[in-house]
Amino acid sequence: MGYVNEVFDKVVRENPNEPEFHQAVKEVFSTIEPIVSKNEKLYKEAGLLERIVEPERIVSFRVPWVDDKNQVHVNKGYRIQFNSAIGPYKGGIRLHPSVNQGILKFLGFEQIFKNALTGLPMGGAKGGSNFDPKGKSDNEVMRFCQSFMNELYKYIGKDTDIPAGDIGTGGREIGYMFGQYKKLTGLYEGVLTGKGLTYGGSLARPEATGFGVGYMAAEILNGVGSDVSGKRVGISGSGNVAIYCAKKFEELGAKVVTVSDSNGYVYDENGINVDVVKDIKEVKRGRIKDYLNYVKTAKYVENEKPWVETLDIAAPCATQNEVDEKYAKLMVKNGVKLVVEGANMPLNIDAINVMKENKVLYMPGKAANAGGVSVSGLEMSQNSLRLSWTFEEVDNRLKDIMINIYKQVTETAEEFGLKGDFVAGANIAGFKKVATAMLAQGIC
Ligand code: NDP
């Protein structure tokens, strides 16, 4: 572990106050030793690990905007262009009060390997702001997005860096950002993905991340001679990923019994009604406890997470580190046999260890939630071709990509004598592709 540990220590030393970034590097570095030790001399001479943990570029900027009462507010804006070895930078924009440089570096770092797993030519990036769209009027959100783009447009483009959505950035925000990019540059180009259908968006993009999680779960269970049908599924979050993850699990014959937000969770023994969740979250922009106004028999538990319920499958789809050791142990105790991550890094390292110790099937986010960026890649292809594919065509490609990711993950794990270790399989497969491209391109 010499070289890997050396570089990890340097990351911690040189990037203080970025615990999420340290955690993401640790998670990857703790599993790539088998491939690093085979190529240690080559990698060391090329400073490969030192380069892979250092973003190619970080842009940080002021985002001033005026609220509906004419009061000026100032937020911090960022774009982390992490790695362009296998394609132009690609990764979402997060709008949430918790956003800081360290969180975006963790997300950008994860994105490098996720994008590599998709098989599409996309480098890793992430961006965002500590702006909170919750409780803001449409006009306030628009003014923020325009101000954000007033700076960001200088650094992005259809062949250089193509941002997308993430927490707090949905179709509305992407629309405002796209409009401002067009106004500033005079270019009508596929510079953002997750666009609306009338201006270059792809069918099945809103569904892609959640559907991909469902397809991945089906593949994993198929691999152990089981299936999704009839299983009790717990989902956390009630945003874009959670909603379409619930829909896909339902289509596959499972019963989704929970969804949540940062205030609490809803339990519905009859199966969560996805249309109700969509209405609350996408139309009314309300809170998940409002579910009880529609379904009187459901239960709402304030300040608690879904993992206290009896479940077969857990799909955390809210945010990073939402599952710690305590909740991981509860999941195991309550019958969870499979964890598929819709969110990025929802399990902390102690929670991952609980899954390993208890032989719970565990697919990390960089593989399980790669469906979103995959269909973003397909949106870029359609924009370049000036064509729109049908829902079925995009959905079929998405399914094939998820199956292929599962194959890469499992075959790579086997190749390195780590059968069943999906974390190692995903990290090594993604890393290998990026490392090979970086070595071929010289020191840059
Ligand atoms: P949304 O903004 O649509 O929804 C986020 C959901 O998570 C909301 O229900 C929100 O509740 C909850 N949440 C956010 N922060 C917290 C927190 N600190 N504690 C508890 N709950 C929280 O985001 P997405 O659905 O797009 O993203 C969810 C996760 O999936 C993120 O980790 C994201 O990085 C990841 N992801 C998203 C992709 C995409 O295509 N959108 C692609 C791949 C990964 P509340 O309203 O209370 O904040």
XYZ file of C-alpha atoms and ligand atoms in Angstrom:
492
model
C 0.000 0.000 0.000
C 3.129 2.247 -0.075
C 2.416 4.507 -3.052
C -1.353 4.639 -2.485
C -0.921 5.580 1.201
C 1.738 8.137 0.396
C -0.564 9.959 -2.009
C -3.561 9.669 0.297
C -1.569 11.264 3.152
C -0.611 14.081 0.779
C -4.293 14.618 -0.134
C -5.233 14.966 3.532
C -2.261 17.246 4.257
C -2.740 19.520 1.278
C -6.544 19.746 1.302
C -7.466 20.540 4.902
C -11.137 21.012 5.807
C -12.354 18.832 2.937
C -13.481 15.660 4.783
C -15.886 14.497 2.063
C -13.118 14.735 -0.534
C -10.747 12.744 1.717
C -13.483 10.133 2.163
C -14.081 9.766 -1.580
C -10.349 9.399 -2.294
C -9.997 6.905 0.558
C -12.877 4.815 -0.770
C -11.292 4.606 -4.227
C -7.703 4.205 -3.005
C -8.616 1.437 -0.544
C -9.629 -0.779 -3.466
C -7.246 -0.006 -6.353
C -4.158 -1.485 -4.681
C -4.311 -4.693 -6.814
C -3.942 -2.725 -10.057
C -1.545 -0.125 -8.619
C 0.840 -2.765 -7.268
C 0.998 -4.412 -10.721
C 2.005 -1.104 -12.327
C 3.611 0.734 -9.404
C 6.845 1.769 -11.166
C 5.033 3.092 -14.226
C 2.372 4.950 -12.233
C 4.890 6.395 -9.769
C 7.224 7.688 -12.476
C 4.270 9.332 -14.199
C 2.976 10.826 -10.922
C -0.320 9.257 -11.895
C -2.031 9.148 -8.496
C -0.780 12.631 -7.593
C -2.317 13.937 -10.825
C -5.595 12.038 -10.576
C -6.415 13.588 -7.163
C -5.672 17.145 -8.289
C -8.425 18.919 -10.270
C -7.238 20.240 -13.626
C -8.983 23.512 -12.839
C -11.157 25.044 -10.111
C -13.168 28.134 -10.896
C -14.754 29.941 -7.963
C -16.746 33.112 -8.240
C -19.210 35.571 -6.697
C -22.909 35.175 -7.520
C -24.830 38.356 -6.631
C -28.599 38.385 -7.168
C -31.581 40.514 -6.149
C -34.590 39.063 -4.310
C -38.238 40.063 -4.831
C -37.913 42.806 -2.178
C -34.931 44.347 -4.004
C -32.466 43.055 -1.423
C -29.087 41.956 -2.820
C -27.715 38.544 -1.824
C -24.309 37.071 -2.575
C -23.614 33.355 -2.971
C -20.478 31.401 -3.787
C -20.291 29.689 -7.181
C -17.890 26.933 -8.260
C -16.965 24.681 -11.139
C -14.470 21.891 -10.525
C -13.054 20.647 -13.845
C -11.467 17.531 -12.440
C -10.263 15.298 -15.237
C -10.566 15.442 -19.032
C -8.510 12.345 -19.924
C -11.370 10.478 -21.599
C -13.603 13.324 -22.756
C -14.850 16.851 -22.092
C -15.755 17.678 -18.496
C -19.207 16.445 -17.504
C -21.031 16.580 -14.181
C -23.947 18.248 -12.449
C -24.546 21.546 -10.705
C -25.645 21.286 -7.068
C -27.632 24.093 -5.471
C -27.833 23.510 -1.719
C -26.793 25.543 1.336
C -24.273 22.851 2.315
C -22.240 23.255 -0.913
C -18.565 24.063 -0.504
C -15.401 23.349 -2.468
C -14.632 20.095 -0.629
C -18.088 18.612 -1.316
C -17.841 19.521 -4.997
C -14.345 17.996 -5.166
C -15.675 14.724 -3.756
C -18.488 14.751 -6.299
C -16.143 15.658 -9.170
C -13.693 12.923 -8.163
C -16.461 10.294 -8.067
C -17.712 11.548 -11.405
C -14.382 10.727 -13.135
C -14.770 7.005 -12.475
C -18.540 6.932 -12.932
C -18.257 8.512 -16.361
C -15.530 6.043 -17.299
C -17.839 3.138 -16.398
C -20.565 4.357 -18.760
C -18.364 3.635 -21.785
C -19.097 7.131 -23.138
C -16.383 9.759 -23.745
C -16.926 12.052 -20.749
C -14.438 13.490 -18.255
C -15.291 14.292 -14.631
C -16.534 17.609 -13.224
C -18.977 19.098 -10.739
C -20.183 22.561 -9.882
C -22.669 24.404 -7.790
C -23.453 27.046 -5.244
C -24.498 27.394 -1.620
C -27.722 29.003 -2.908
C -30.904 27.330 -1.621
C -33.730 27.269 -4.218
C -36.185 26.090 -1.540
C -38.674 28.793 -0.620
C -37.548 31.131 -3.429
C -39.935 32.457 -6.090
C -39.445 31.465 -9.740
C -38.168 34.973 -10.461
C -35.607 34.791 -7.657
C -34.389 31.409 -8.919
C -34.174 32.855 -12.432
C -32.140 35.856 -11.314
C -29.770 33.603 -9.384
C -29.337 31.216 -12.355
C -28.676 34.110 -14.726
C -26.051 35.587 -12.407
C -24.448 32.145 -11.948
C -24.226 31.752 -15.727
C -22.871 35.306 -16.192
C -19.582 33.924 -14.868
C -19.802 30.215 -15.686
C -20.337 30.686 -19.439
C -16.663 31.626 -19.881
C -15.537 28.157 -18.864
C -18.079 25.806 -20.475
C -19.105 24.771 -24.004
C -20.497 21.799 -25.897
C -17.006 20.373 -26.517
C -15.283 21.534 -23.328
C -17.544 21.246 -20.278
C -21.206 20.262 -20.245
C -22.931 20.739 -16.855
C -26.209 19.030 -15.842
C -28.599 18.873 -12.877
C -28.054 17.593 -9.341
C -29.580 18.377 -5.944
C -31.585 21.600 -6.278
C -31.004 21.858 -10.034
C -33.885 20.436 -12.049
C -35.532 21.325 -15.349
C -36.489 24.845 -14.224
C -32.929 25.815 -13.239
C -31.356 24.205 -16.329
C -33.820 26.171 -18.499
C -32.841 29.519 -16.939
C -29.139 28.701 -17.218
C -29.474 27.600 -20.846
C -31.370 30.804 -21.732
C -28.661 32.966 -20.210
C -25.825 31.012 -21.882
C -27.545 31.507 -25.247
C -28.000 35.221 -24.607
C -24.387 35.729 -23.566
C -22.739 33.689 -26.322
C -25.255 33.790 -29.160
C -24.811 30.018 -29.435
C -27.655 27.513 -29.546
C -25.683 24.441 -28.553
C -25.889 21.419 -26.293
C -23.911 23.043 -23.474
C -26.141 21.737 -20.690
C -27.996 18.443 -20.354
C -31.321 17.883 -18.652
C -32.859 20.476 -20.959
C -36.602 20.613 -21.661
C -37.941 18.584 -24.565
C -38.825 21.656 -26.628
C -35.248 22.970 -26.654
C -32.888 20.044 -27.091
C -33.615 17.817 -24.122
C -33.723 14.033 -24.339
C -36.718 11.864 -23.642
C -36.045 9.673 -20.586
C -33.404 12.040 -19.121
C -35.530 12.935 -16.059
C -36.165 9.218 -15.489
C -32.626 8.036 -16.264
C -30.853 7.999 -12.894
C -33.710 6.366 -11.008
C -34.544 3.911 -13.791
C -30.848 2.992 -13.976
C -30.845 2.164 -10.253
C -33.799 -0.177 -10.828
C -32.123 -1.865 -13.823
C -28.949 -2.312 -11.793
C -30.850 -3.885 -8.881
C -32.515 -6.304 -11.308
C -29.124 -7.310 -12.767
C -27.551 -7.843 -9.351
C -30.413 -10.018 -8.128
C -30.467 -11.915 -11.409
C -26.766 -12.636 -10.827
C -27.607 -14.431 -7.570
C -30.611 -16.279 -8.976
C -33.228 -13.950 -7.545
C -35.328 -11.030 -8.808
C -36.850 -7.729 -7.796
C -40.456 -8.851 -8.020
C -42.270 -8.970 -4.675
C -39.416 -7.340 -2.744
C -40.014 -4.586 -0.186
C -37.981 -1.540 -1.147
C -37.037 1.402 1.070
C -36.105 4.608 -0.719
C -34.789 7.781 0.904
C -35.221 11.203 -0.676
C -38.169 12.336 -2.752
C -36.417 14.263 -5.499
C -35.626 13.399 -9.085
C -33.658 10.221 -8.390
C -35.982 8.895 -5.671
C -39.157 9.435 -7.719
C -38.022 7.559 -10.827
C -36.253 4.895 -8.810
C -39.590 4.234 -7.074
C -41.378 4.158 -10.422
C -38.958 1.624 -11.923
C -39.034 -0.653 -8.863
C -42.827 -0.567 -9.007
C -42.763 -1.460 -12.736
C -40.444 -4.356 -11.924
C -43.038 -5.721 -9.487
C -41.497 -4.589 -6.203
C -43.336 -2.725 -3.445
C -41.752 0.601 -2.514
C -42.810 1.402 1.033
C -40.863 4.584 1.913
C -39.717 7.957 0.599
C -38.319 10.846 2.662
C -36.935 14.363 2.755
C -34.634 16.115 5.190
C -37.476 16.431 7.749
C -38.661 12.832 7.965
C -39.987 9.815 6.103
C -43.301 8.472 4.843
C -44.256 4.800 5.120
C -47.063 3.419 2.974
C -47.793 -0.284 3.438
C -49.859 -0.293 0.228
C -46.899 0.904 -1.800
C -45.851 4.533 -2.302
C -48.034 6.337 -4.849
C -45.408 7.882 -7.129
C -47.875 10.278 -8.785
C -48.650 11.772 -5.384
C -44.937 12.269 -4.638
C -44.463 13.889 -8.064
C -47.351 16.262 -7.418
C -46.005 17.263 -3.988
C -42.396 17.669 -5.052
C -42.432 18.626 -8.733
C -45.632 20.668 -8.963
C -46.326 22.094 -5.496
C -42.676 22.059 -4.321
C -43.990 20.974 -0.905
C -42.758 18.703 1.892
C -43.057 14.922 1.965
C -45.302 14.967 5.064
C -47.990 16.416 2.729
C -48.302 12.806 1.419
C -50.687 12.218 4.311
C -53.100 14.777 2.833
C -53.487 12.414 -0.140
C -53.118 8.980 1.484
C -54.685 8.980 4.939
C -53.539 5.439 5.787
C -49.832 6.240 5.364
C -47.615 7.143 8.317
C -45.136 10.031 8.632
C -42.193 9.879 11.031
C -40.501 13.190 11.747
C -36.704 13.340 12.163
C -36.170 9.687 11.283
C -34.883 7.757 8.269
C -36.584 4.912 6.402
C -33.971 2.372 7.518
C -35.847 1.611 10.734
C -38.446 -0.286 8.644
C -38.386 -3.951 7.547
C -37.013 -4.019 3.980
C -35.433 -6.361 1.426
C -33.786 -3.665 -0.689
C -32.490 -0.247 0.387
C -31.981 2.484 -2.205
C -30.606 5.633 -0.554
C -31.393 8.450 -3.013
C -30.998 11.657 -0.938
C -27.444 12.793 -0.179
C -23.924 11.901 0.979
C -23.326 10.182 4.326
C -27.035 9.718 5.008
C -26.327 6.144 6.181
C -23.857 5.763 9.043
C -22.842 2.645 10.984
C -25.934 2.793 13.206
C -28.349 2.892 10.263
C -26.314 0.295 8.356
C -26.657 -2.096 11.302
C -30.379 -1.361 11.454
C -30.694 -2.146 7.746
C -29.019 -5.514 8.275
C -31.137 -6.254 11.343
C -34.305 -5.324 9.451
C -33.610 -7.754 6.614
C -31.915 -5.724 3.860
C -30.128 -8.048 1.411
C -29.247 -5.490 -1.271
C -28.177 -1.840 -1.140
C -28.128 0.109 -4.425
C -26.969 3.700 -4.164
C -29.017 6.281 -6.062
C -27.259 9.139 -4.269
C -23.532 9.823 -4.399
C -21.649 8.352 -1.413
C -24.755 7.913 0.794
C -23.012 5.245 2.904
C -20.033 6.348 4.934
C -17.011 4.044 5.175
C -18.176 2.426 8.457
C -21.564 1.687 6.870
C -19.892 0.101 3.825
C -17.875 -2.102 6.186
C -21.089 -3.238 7.910
C -22.436 -4.327 4.500
C -19.222 -6.213 3.715
C -19.111 -7.955 7.108
C -22.721 -9.073 6.727
C -22.390 -10.139 3.075
C -25.087 -7.700 1.967
C -24.981 -7.114 -1.800
C -23.813 -3.514 -2.129
C -23.503 -1.558 -5.379
C -21.809 1.848 -5.011
C -23.284 4.983 -6.543
C -20.634 5.439 -9.170
C -21.981 2.285 -10.830
C -25.615 2.210 -9.667
C -26.506 5.846 -10.406
C -24.516 6.185 -13.639
C -27.735 6.050 -15.680
C -28.244 9.807 -15.339
C -24.942 10.846 -16.799
C -25.254 8.092 -19.416
C -28.470 9.573 -20.769
C -26.880 13.023 -20.509
C -24.224 11.590 -22.842
C -27.016 10.385 -25.127
C -28.573 13.877 -24.993
C -25.216 15.269 -26.190
C -25.189 12.745 -29.056
C -28.721 13.730 -30.102
C -27.811 17.439 -29.947
C -24.761 16.857 -32.163
C -26.806 14.826 -34.626
C -29.704 17.335 -34.477
C -32.008 14.393 -33.878
C -34.382 13.214 -31.136
C -34.644 9.556 -30.324
C -37.852 8.000 -28.996
C -38.362 7.237 -25.307
C -38.022 3.508 -26.015
C -34.787 3.990 -27.924
C -33.172 6.009 -25.118
C -34.534 3.708 -22.419
C -33.216 0.614 -24.228
C -29.778 2.186 -24.540
C -29.899 3.109 -20.847
C -30.752 -0.460 -19.920
C -27.902 -1.814 -22.075
C -25.461 0.630 -20.469
C -26.507 -0.429 -16.946
C -26.156 -4.113 -17.863
C -22.739 -3.392 -19.317
C -21.664 -1.526 -16.166
C -22.756 -4.502 -14.062
C -20.696 -6.801 -16.323
C -17.612 -4.596 -16.102
C -17.903 -4.353 -12.318
C -18.349 -8.084 -11.734
C -15.807 -9.208 -14.348
C -13.157 -6.781 -13.092
C -13.709 -7.924 -9.502
C -13.253 -11.539 -10.624
C -10.163 -10.707 -12.691
C -8.499 -9.362 -9.554
C -9.625 -12.287 -7.376
C -12.276 -10.213 -5.574
C -15.476 -11.914 -6.725
C -18.593 -10.192 -5.367
C -16.724 -7.038 -4.287
C -18.646 -4.503 -6.395
C -16.817 -1.549 -4.825
C -13.427 -2.856 -5.915
C -14.800 -3.899 -9.329
C -16.265 -0.448 -10.013
C -13.250 1.473 -8.775
C -10.661 -0.641 -10.585
C -12.599 -0.721 -13.886
C -13.145 3.068 -13.882
C -9.610 3.816 -12.721
C -8.008 1.535 -15.328
C -9.683 3.333 -18.211
C -8.773 6.807 -16.972
C -5.210 5.796 -16.015
C -4.592 4.278 -19.441
C -5.766 7.469 -21.170
C -3.722 9.694 -18.851
C -0.547 7.679 -19.449
C -1.081 7.783 -23.234
C -1.493 11.575 -23.187
C 1.794 12.320 -21.420
C 2.331 14.613 -18.470
C -0.474 17.137 -18.657
P -33.236 16.569 -5.729
O -32.873 17.950 -5.353
O -34.220 16.346 -6.801
O -33.734 15.766 -4.443
C -32.927 15.621 -3.321
C -33.670 14.861 -2.261
O -32.766 14.518 -1.212
C -34.782 15.660 -1.607
O -35.800 14.808 -1.197
C -34.076 16.295 -0.419
O -34.925 16.650 0.652
C -33.161 15.171 0.012
N -31.980 15.735 0.671
C -31.102 16.622 0.158
N -30.172 16.956 1.072
C -30.494 16.258 2.189
C -29.924 16.155 3.456
N -28.838 16.860 3.794
N -30.517 15.309 4.345
C -31.616 14.591 4.019
N -32.213 14.656 2.801
C -31.645 15.463 1.915
O -31.835 15.847 -6.067
P -31.581 14.519 -6.924
O -32.691 13.558 -6.725
O -31.208 14.937 -8.280
O -30.247 13.966 -6.233
C -30.271 13.051 -5.134
C -28.911 12.348 -5.037
O -28.650 11.648 -6.267
C -27.705 13.277 -4.841
O -26.744 12.590 -4.063
C -27.171 13.451 -6.259
O -25.801 13.812 -6.275
C -27.387 12.044 -6.798
N -27.418 11.919 -8.250
C -28.300 12.653 -9.002
C -28.341 12.486 -10.376
C -29.354 13.174 -11.221
O -29.431 12.852 -12.424
N -30.165 14.080 -10.705
C -27.369 11.608 -11.053
C -26.564 10.825 -10.180
C -26.575 11.009 -8.828
P -35.163 18.191 1.014
O -36.173 18.668 0.006
O -35.657 18.163 2.407
O -33.828 18.877 0.884
